Structure formats: C-alpha cells, structure tokens
Short mmCIF file of C-alpha atoms (C1' of nucleotides) in Angstrom, two decimals:
data_model
loop_
_atom_site.label_atom_id
_atom_site.label_comp_id
_atom_site.label_asym_id
_atom_site.label_seq_id
_atom_site.Cartn_x
_atom_site.Cartn_y
_atom_site.Cartn_z
CA UNK A 1 19.59 -19.79 16.35
CA UNK A 2 20.94 -16.30 16.65
CA UNK A 3 23.58 -14.64 14.52
CA UNK A 4 26.96 -16.07 15.59
CA UNK A 5 29.34 -14.01 17.72
CA UNK A 6 31.95 -14.27 14.98
CA UNK A 7 29.55 -12.92 12.37
CA UNK A 8 28.50 -10.03 14.61
CA UNK A 9 32.16 -9.27 15.21
CA UNK A 10 32.83 -9.29 11.48
CA UNK A 11 29.90 -6.93 10.87
CA UNK A 12 30.96 -4.52 13.60
CA UNK A 13 34.45 -4.43 12.09
CA UNK A 14 33.00 -3.62 8.69
CA UNK A 15 30.92 -0.91 10.32
CA UNK A 16 33.98 0.72 11.92
CA UNK A 17 35.89 0.47 8.66
CA UNK A 18 33.07 1.96 6.61
CA UNK A 19 32.69 4.87 9.02
CA UNK A 20 36.38 5.65 8.64
CA UNK A 21 36.53 5.42 4.86
CA UNK A 22 33.17 7.12 4.46
CA UNK A 23 34.08 10.08 6.66
CA UNK A 24 31.33 9.27 9.17
CA UNK A 25 31.70 9.93 12.86
CA UNK A 26 31.39 6.76 14.89
CA UNK A 27 28.95 8.10 17.41
CA UNK A 28 27.65 6.07 20.28
CA UNK A 29 24.14 6.22 18.79
CA UNK A 30 25.25 5.11 15.34
CA UNK A 31 27.13 2.19 16.80
CA UNK A 32 24.21 0.97 18.89
CA UNK A 33 21.74 1.21 16.03
CA UNK A 34 24.02 -0.89 13.88
CA UNK A 35 24.72 -3.32 16.71
CA UNK A 36 20.99 -3.89 17.14
CA UNK A 37 20.80 -4.95 13.49
CA UNK A 38 24.06 -6.88 13.39
CA UNK A 39 22.67 -9.34 15.90
CA UNK A 40 19.10 -9.53 14.60
CA UNK A 41 17.66 -12.64 12.98
CA UNK A 42 14.38 -11.06 12.00
CA UNK A 43 13.95 -7.78 10.16
CA UNK A 44 13.03 -5.23 12.80
CA UNK A 45 11.28 -2.01 11.84
CA UNK A 46 12.50 1.40 12.95
CA UNK A 47 10.31 1.53 16.05
CA UNK A 48 11.57 -1.85 17.26
CA UNK A 49 15.16 -0.76 16.76
CA UNK A 50 14.41 2.49 18.58
CA UNK A 51 13.02 0.68 21.61
CA UNK A 52 15.90 -1.76 21.64
CA UNK A 53 18.62 0.88 21.41
CA UNK A 54 16.95 3.03 24.05
CA UNK A 55 17.95 0.47 26.67
CA UNK A 56 21.57 1.43 26.07
CA UNK A 57 21.08 5.05 24.98
CA UNK A 58 17.99 6.27 26.85
CA UNK A 59 17.97 9.75 25.35
CA UNK A 60 18.20 8.70 21.71
CA UNK A 61 15.53 10.22 19.48
CA UNK A 62 13.48 8.51 16.82
CA UNK A 63 14.86 10.95 14.31
CA UNK A 64 18.37 9.71 14.98
CA UNK A 65 17.29 6.12 14.45
CA UNK A 66 15.63 6.96 11.13
CA UNK A 67 18.54 9.12 10.01
CA UNK A 68 21.08 6.51 10.99
CA UNK A 69 19.23 3.72 9.21
CA UNK A 70 19.18 5.82 6.05
CA UNK A 71 22.89 6.53 6.39
CA UNK A 72 23.73 2.87 6.97
CA UNK A 73 21.73 1.96 3.91
CA UNK A 74 23.55 4.54 1.79
CA UNK A 75 26.82 3.06 2.98
CA UNK A 76 25.72 -0.44 2.05
CA UNK A 77 25.87 -1.68 5.64
CA UNK A 78 22.22 -2.40 5.90
CA UNK A 79 19.42 -3.43 3.64
CA UNK A 80 15.94 -1.97 3.58
CA UNK A 81 13.26 -4.40 2.45
CA UNK A 82 10.12 -2.90 1.02
CA UNK A 83 8.47 -2.98 -2.30
CA UNK A 84 8.18 0.72 -2.77
CA UNK A 85 7.94 3.80 -0.58
CA UNK A 86 5.17 2.67 1.71
CA UNK A 87 2.27 3.39 -0.59
CA UNK A 88 0.23 0.39 -1.53
CA UNK A 89 -0.08 -0.30 -5.27
CA UNK A 90 -3.20 -1.83 -6.73
CA UNK A 91 -3.77 -4.06 -9.69
CA UNK A 92 -6.85 -5.68 -11.20
CA UNK A 93 -4.75 -8.38 -12.83
CA UNK A 94 -5.33 -11.50 -10.77
CA UNK A 95 -3.32 -13.95 -12.87
CA UNK A 96 -0.08 -15.20 -11.41
CA UNK A 97 2.47 -12.59 -12.36
CA UNK A 98 5.68 -10.98 -11.21
CA UNK A 99 6.84 -7.42 -10.73
CA UNK A 100 9.40 -5.16 -12.29
CA UNK A 101 9.88 -2.14 -10.01
CA UNK A 102 11.64 0.98 -11.24
CA UNK A 103 14.15 2.15 -8.66
CA UNK A 104 13.83 5.75 -9.88
CA UNK A 105 10.13 6.46 -10.37
CA UNK A 106 8.74 3.58 -8.33
CA UNK A 107 6.36 2.43 -11.03
CA UNK A 108 5.48 -1.24 -10.93
CA UNK A 109 4.92 -3.29 -14.08
CA UNK A 110 3.74 -6.87 -14.37
CA UNK A 111 5.42 -9.58 -16.35
CA UNK A 112 4.69 -13.25 -16.85
CA UNK A 113 6.73 -16.40 -16.79
CA UNK A 114 5.42 -19.93 -16.33
CA UNK A 115 8.92 -20.93 -15.26
CA UNK A 116 8.98 -18.38 -12.46
CA UNK A 117 5.47 -19.31 -11.37
CA UNK A 118 6.74 -22.65 -10.16
CA UNK A 119 10.02 -22.01 -8.38
CA UNK A 120 12.04 -24.68 -6.62
CA UNK A 121 11.64 -23.83 -2.94
CA UNK A 122 14.66 -24.86 -0.87
CA UNK A 123 13.98 -27.37 1.91
CA UNK A 124 15.30 -24.97 4.55
CA UNK A 125 12.18 -22.84 4.06
CA UNK A 126 9.90 -25.48 5.56
CA UNK A 127 11.43 -24.60 8.95
CA UNK A 128 10.13 -21.05 8.55
CA UNK A 129 6.55 -21.87 7.63
CA UNK A 130 4.17 -23.15 4.98
CA UNK A 131 4.50 -21.33 1.67
CA UNK A 132 1.20 -20.12 0.23
CA UNK A 133 2.35 -17.93 -2.62
CA UNK A 134 5.51 -17.02 -4.49
CA UNK A 135 6.53 -13.97 -6.41
CA UNK A 136 9.61 -12.64 -8.12
CA UNK A 137 10.56 -8.99 -7.83
CA UNK A 138 12.97 -7.42 -10.28
CA UNK A 139 14.38 -3.98 -9.69
CA UNK A 140 16.08 -1.62 -12.07
CA UNK A 141 15.71 1.50 -14.18
CA UNK A 142 12.64 1.44 -16.39
CA UNK A 143 13.06 2.44 -20.04
CA UNK A 144 11.39 5.78 -19.41
CA UNK A 145 13.69 6.80 -16.56
CA UNK A 146 16.73 5.55 -18.45
CA UNK A 147 15.76 7.87 -21.30
CA UNK A 148 15.24 10.84 -18.96
CA UNK A 149 18.66 10.34 -17.46
CA UNK A 150 20.38 11.03 -20.77
CA UNK B 1 -0.46 -0.93 -25.12
CA UNK B 2 -3.40 -0.53 -22.86
CA UNK B 3 -5.61 -3.25 -21.43
CA UNK B 4 -7.86 -4.51 -24.25
CA UNK B 5 -11.55 -3.53 -24.37
CA UNK B 6 -12.50 -7.20 -24.22
CA UNK B 7 -10.44 -7.72 -21.07
CA UNK B 8 -11.90 -4.64 -19.39
CA UNK B 9 -15.35 -5.90 -20.29
CA UNK B 10 -14.57 -9.29 -18.81
CA UNK B 11 -13.31 -7.69 -15.59
CA UNK B 12 -16.35 -5.44 -15.25
CA UNK B 13 -18.58 -8.46 -15.67
CA UNK B 14 -16.71 -10.30 -12.95
CA UNK B 15 -17.06 -7.22 -10.75
CA UNK B 16 -20.84 -7.12 -11.21
CA UNK B 17 -21.08 -10.86 -10.58
CA UNK B 18 -18.96 -10.68 -7.44
CA UNK B 19 -21.01 -7.82 -6.05
CA UNK B 20 -24.16 -9.86 -6.50
CA UNK B 21 -22.86 -13.11 -4.99
CA UNK B 22 -20.95 -11.27 -2.27
CA UNK B 23 -23.97 -9.23 -1.20
CA UNK B 24 -22.30 -5.94 -2.05
CA UNK B 25 -24.21 -2.97 -3.35
CA UNK B 26 -23.01 -1.91 -6.78
CA UNK B 27 -22.68 1.75 -6.00
CA UNK B 28 -21.59 4.31 -8.53
CA UNK B 29 -18.43 4.95 -6.51
CA UNK B 30 -17.52 1.28 -6.22
CA UNK B 31 -17.97 0.81 -9.92
CA UNK B 32 -15.78 3.74 -10.86
CA UNK B 33 -12.99 2.76 -8.51
CA UNK B 34 -12.91 -0.69 -10.02
CA UNK B 35 -13.17 0.66 -13.55
CA UNK B 36 -10.12 2.83 -12.93
CA UNK B 37 -8.16 -0.29 -12.06
CA UNK B 38 -9.64 -2.55 -14.70
CA UNK B 39 -8.16 -0.36 -17.40
CA UNK B 40 -4.82 0.40 -15.74
CA UNK B 41 -1.52 -0.93 -17.03
CA UNK B 42 0.55 0.40 -14.17
CA UNK B 43 -0.18 -0.10 -10.49
CA UNK B 44 -1.71 3.17 -9.31
CA UNK B 45 -1.72 4.08 -5.64
CA UNK B 46 -4.85 5.14 -3.77
CA UNK B 47 -4.28 8.86 -4.33
CA UNK B 48 -3.90 8.38 -8.08
CA UNK B 49 -7.09 6.36 -8.20
CA UNK B 50 -8.86 9.01 -6.12
CA UNK B 51 -7.87 11.77 -8.51
CA UNK B 52 -8.85 9.70 -11.52
CA UNK B 53 -12.25 8.73 -10.18
CA UNK B 54 -12.99 12.28 -9.07
CA UNK B 55 -13.34 13.28 -12.71
CA UNK B 56 -16.46 11.12 -12.90
CA UNK B 57 -17.58 11.34 -9.26
CA UNK B 58 -16.47 14.78 -8.08
CA UNK B 59 -17.76 14.39 -4.52
CA UNK B 60 -16.11 11.06 -3.79
CA UNK B 61 -14.07 10.99 -0.61
CA UNK B 62 -10.65 9.49 -0.04
CA UNK B 63 -12.15 7.29 2.61
CA UNK B 64 -14.46 5.70 0.06
CA UNK B 65 -11.55 5.00 -2.24
CA UNK B 66 -9.55 3.35 0.54
CA UNK B 67 -12.53 1.42 1.83
CA UNK B 68 -13.49 0.28 -1.64
CA UNK B 69 -9.97 -0.88 -2.47
CA UNK B 70 -9.92 -2.94 0.73
CA UNK B 71 -13.31 -4.45 -0.12
CA UNK B 72 -12.27 -5.27 -3.67
CA UNK B 73 -9.16 -6.94 -2.32
CA UNK B 74 -11.19 -9.04 0.13
CA UNK B 75 -13.37 -10.14 -2.75
CA UNK B 76 -10.36 -11.15 -4.80
CA UNK B 77 -11.09 -8.59 -7.51
CA UNK B 78 -7.96 -6.61 -6.96
CA UNK B 79 -4.45 -7.22 -5.81
CA UNK B 80 -2.48 -5.09 -3.40
CA UNK B 81 1.27 -5.18 -3.92
CA UNK B 82 3.40 -4.34 -0.94
CA UNK B 83 5.82 -6.24 1.15
CA UNK B 84 4.16 -5.56 4.45
CA UNK B 85 2.05 -2.81 5.96
CA UNK B 86 4.17 0.09 4.78
CA UNK B 87 6.80 -0.10 7.46
CA UNK B 88 10.34 -0.55 6.19
CA UNK B 89 12.17 -3.60 7.51
CA UNK B 90 15.91 -3.53 8.06
CA UNK B 91 18.55 -6.19 7.80
CA UNK B 92 22.31 -6.21 8.25
CA UNK B 93 22.65 -9.31 6.09
CA UNK B 94 24.04 -8.08 2.78
CA UNK B 95 24.45 -11.44 1.07
CA UNK B 96 22.05 -12.23 -1.73
CA UNK B 97 19.03 -13.70 -0.02
CA UNK B 98 15.28 -14.05 -0.34
CA UNK B 99 12.35 -13.40 1.93
CA UNK B 100 9.70 -15.44 3.62
CA UNK B 101 6.96 -13.09 4.86
CA UNK B 102 4.37 -14.24 7.36
CA UNK B 103 0.90 -13.17 6.25
CA UNK B 104 -0.31 -13.10 9.87
CA UNK B 105 2.39 -11.39 11.94
CA UNK B 106 4.28 -9.70 9.11
CA UNK B 107 7.66 -10.94 10.26
CA UNK B 108 10.24 -11.32 7.53
CA UNK B 109 12.84 -14.11 7.52
CA UNK B 110 15.74 -14.62 5.15
CA UNK B 111 16.52 -17.76 3.27
CA UNK B 112 19.18 -18.70 0.76
CA UNK B 113 19.21 -20.48 -2.54
CA UNK B 114 21.94 -20.26 -5.18
CA UNK B 115 19.36 -21.50 -7.70
CA UNK B 116 17.01 -18.62 -6.95
CA UNK B 117 19.87 -16.12 -7.00
CA UNK B 118 20.20 -16.62 -10.74
CA UNK B 119 16.71 -16.74 -12.17
CA UNK B 120 15.93 -17.02 -15.87
CA UNK B 121 14.54 -13.60 -16.74
CA UNK B 122 12.03 -13.75 -19.59
CA UNK B 123 12.92 -11.72 -22.68
CA UNK B 124 9.74 -9.69 -22.43
CA UNK B 125 11.20 -7.93 -19.39
CA UNK B 126 13.83 -6.16 -21.45
CA UNK B 127 11.03 -3.98 -22.84
CA UNK B 128 10.30 -2.75 -19.30
CA UNK B 129 13.85 -1.82 -18.32
CA UNK B 130 17.28 -3.04 -17.32
CA UNK B 131 17.20 -5.48 -14.41
CA UNK B 132 19.63 -4.63 -11.63
CA UNK B 133 18.56 -7.00 -8.89
CA UNK B 134 16.28 -9.96 -8.36
CA UNK B 135 14.54 -11.32 -5.33
CA UNK B 136 12.02 -14.00 -4.50
CA UNK B 137 9.26 -13.37 -1.98
CA UNK B 138 7.41 -16.25 -0.39
CA UNK B 139 4.29 -15.64 1.66
CA UNK B 140 2.57 -17.90 4.12
CA UNK B 141 1.93 -18.64 7.77
CA UNK B 142 5.12 -18.86 9.81
CA UNK B 143 5.50 -21.80 12.18
CA UNK B 144 4.84 -19.57 15.17
CA UNK B 145 1.55 -18.21 13.89
CA UNK B 146 0.48 -21.65 12.72
CA UNK B 147 1.02 -22.88 16.27
CA UNK B 148 -0.95 -19.98 17.78
CA UNK B 149 -3.86 -20.68 15.49
CA UNK B 150 -4.41 -24.10 17.03
"C1'" DT C 1 -43.97 2.98 -7.58
"C1'" DT C 2 -43.15 3.91 -2.80
"C1'" DC C 3 -41.46 2.40 1.67
"C1'" DT C 4 -38.03 0.50 4.64
"C1'" DT C 5 -33.84 -1.24 6.05
"C1'" DT C 6 -29.24 -1.12 6.37
"C1'" DA C 7 -24.99 -0.86 3.85
"C1'" DA C 8 -22.30 2.73 2.01
"C1'" DT C 9 -20.83 7.46 1.60
"C1'" DC C 10 -18.98 12.14 2.92
"C1'" DG C 11 -15.97 15.14 5.11
"C1'" DG C 12 -13.35 16.24 8.64
"C1'" DA C 13 -10.88 14.79 12.72
"C1'" DA C 14 -7.62 11.44 14.47
"C1'" DT C 15 -3.73 8.32 14.03
"C1'" DG C 16 0.78 6.58 13.22
"C1'" DG C 17 4.99 6.31 10.81
"C1'" DT C 18 8.46 9.25 9.07
"C1'" DT C 19 10.82 13.61 8.17
"C1'" DC C 20 11.92 18.39 9.14
"C1'" DC C 21 13.70 22.17 11.96
"C1'" DT C 22 16.79 24.42 15.06
"C1'" DA C 23 19.31 24.93 19.17
"C1'" DT C 24 22.74 22.17 21.39
"C1'" DT C 25 26.29 18.68 21.69
"C1'" DT C 26 30.30 16.15 20.36
"C1'" DA C 27 33.81 13.40 17.42
"C1'" DG C 28 37.85 14.04 15.52
"C1'" DA C 29 41.21 17.09 13.17
"C1'" DG C 30 44.81 20.38 14.16
"C1'" DC D 1 43.01 21.66 24.42
"C1'" DT D 2 40.49 24.14 20.98
"C1'" DC D 3 37.74 24.55 17.05
"C1'" DT D 4 34.43 23.29 13.66
"C1'" DA D 5 31.65 20.63 10.92
"C1'" DA D 6 28.75 16.83 11.61
"C1'" DA D 7 25.42 14.71 14.40
"C1'" DT D 8 21.88 14.73 17.93
"C1'" DA D 9 17.44 15.67 20.80
"C1'" DG D 10 12.98 16.88 20.97
"C1'" DG D 11 9.15 18.50 19.29
"C1'" DA D 12 6.56 20.29 15.31
"C1'" DA D 13 5.16 19.20 10.74
"C1'" DC D 14 3.81 16.11 7.15
"C1'" DC D 15 1.41 12.67 4.64
"C1'" DA D 16 -0.94 8.39 3.84
"C1'" DT D 17 -4.48 5.99 5.87
"C1'" DT D 18 -8.31 5.09 9.09
"C1'" DC D 19 -11.98 6.38 12.13
"C1'" DC D 20 -16.39 8.51 13.24
"C1'" DG D 21 -20.99 10.37 13.18
"C1'" DA D 22 -24.38 12.31 10.37
"C1'" DT D 23 -26.43 11.67 5.87
"C1'" DT D 24 -27.55 9.24 1.54
"C1'" DA D 25 -29.05 5.73 -1.46
"C1'" DA D 26 -29.24 0.59 -3.18
"C1'" DA D 27 -32.21 -3.05 -3.37
"C1'" DG D 28 -35.76 -6.03 -1.53
"C1'" DA D 29 -40.69 -5.82 0.11
"C1'" DA D 30 -45.18 -4.06 -0.19
#
DNA sequence: TTCTTTAATCGGAATGGTTCCTATTTAGAG
DNA sequence: CTCTAAATAGGAACCATTCCGATTAAAGAA
C-alpha cells in the first residue's frame, strides 16, 4: 500500500506553500527531491533519493540532494530519523533502559521505567514484523545545555 | 553520580568471565577499553574512548578500539545505541509516529499509536532535562527478511 | 620456564557517507 | 527583459570507520 494520491497532492501543496512563505525558490531539483519523499512508504537514505531523482533530473548532484534534505528539514517538511549525528554511542549498561538525548550537545543518558519496558504494541505492527526489542527515546535540552543558554 | 565501585567491579568480573567462556584473549587493550565503558555514565563514542584509553595504553590504535567495541557488543558486554548504520533516514510524514526498524535490512517503517504518543515519563527524567519529544523504537525482523531466511 | 600456535594489535591506506568550495546557472523580483 | 541573490554541479576535502599486511603477545603444551 503506497501513499495515496490525495495525500501526495496535499504534501506537494504544503511544499509549494512553504517555499513561498519561507522565501525559497521552487527549483526543479527541490521539487523532485521532495516528490520522491512525498510518495515514499519506507524511509529512504540520501543515496536512494539521489538515485531516484536522477531519473528525472540526470545532472543533479549529491550535494544538492543533501542540501535540499537539510533545507526541507529546517522548514519542517521532512523528518530525519537518527539517534544522533551518525556516531555510534556505547554503553556497558545492559539492563533494559531508555534514552534521553540532548538535542544540543548530543549526549545520551539512560533512564529506567518498568512501565516503559513493557509497552502495549499496537496490532498493526504485526504486519511489519516480529518485535524483538523496544525502546523509548526522549529528546530535549539537557540541564547542562539549558544552563549554558542563559 | 558516577557508576559505583561495586558495579564496576561486577562488570569487570563479567568481562573476565566472558573472555574465558568466549575463548577471547584478555589483552591489556581489551581490558582498558571495557574499563573505560564500565565506569562511564554517559555514552561515549569510539573517539572519546580511544582518547581515554590512550592515557593508559599510549600505543593503542583506533582500529583496536573499533574492533574491540564490536567484539564486546557481540559478546553482549556492551550496547551500541544508534538507529541504524549511521545513515540518516528521511520521511515526509510529519504526524507523530513511531518506528519499526528491521535488524537485518535496516529498513524503517512507521506505525501509529495514540497510546504511545503520550507516554508516562518517569519523574527521574526531569533531572536530565526538559523533554521536548518522545518516540518509541521497535526492533526485529521484518516480514520480508523473515521470509528470505527460510 | 620456554616453545608454539594463532588470535590480536599497530599504523597507515582505503572506503563511504557527507560537506565544502567555487564557477556557473537560474528563479523570481522589478 | 534584465538583474541579482539564491541555488546548483562537480569535484575536492573531510571524518568516522574498516581493511590490510607485518608484527606482537596470550595462553596452552612441553
């Protein structure tokens, strides 16, 4: 089941609107990068988007794809899913725990909650696959960064 | 508040035990890499661990740190926190949603749950910082990969 | 203890994803 | 249509991570 035509339409309209209000030029490249995402069910990475868009814009550069994705994210048109800046973070704590991630400094802190350890998984998930582990991620400013900001 | 001496001791013992049963040599380097993590409150990245361990083992190479971290993870002594292989994943779906991540192919799929949108955050978290967003991550084999495995 | 085997290490080169740089192009305002 | 600031193309640079080949050393055997 792909994203519905109506939903894609709605997203493209929001894209056009956001470009206008945000003072962004609606370039061919920008449009195609967003279109590739507006119709995607999975979460493609930059390289996948690049290859897809190149079918319509053969001369597009990787740099443009990366730059455009960053711009779209800034504008709230697109969401980037990653725990933190690419670098793996290690932890010798093997008990079931959850993460608080500071959006400013990227530091990751553990916290515990028996309630969160045993979340109610919606039935719809069983269509995606068999769940082997669960984790909650909280994001926000850590106390340290909040202090620095003042 | 650092990790308690008793807890560090317990972890080092488990490390020694796991090396023995797992047929791993307890090299000086291996030991120091694990020790750096056993006493860490935050989740250091490989470079941070490298710099820390170098104080005790000046000639250690980055490769050894990376290799050792991978080995420790295989042995279940250490946990690596990251959504998936470093690459950012993009998504034009801006509604509050959660992620199912396939541990084999790395593909990320959205799912929805009003219940999970509004999780009970334990009080202890307020000491870490102000929560701005929440998300649940489920990991497991997706239906596709499960099929391929057979 | 010494010997032997083989896993583990070192250090530098290679890789791969992402960002930077600069000359060139182009969307959109006037 | 013209002008200009914003955006792009393409390749170099960057940085985290992995690979590789020569060397070292842990741990079991003698």
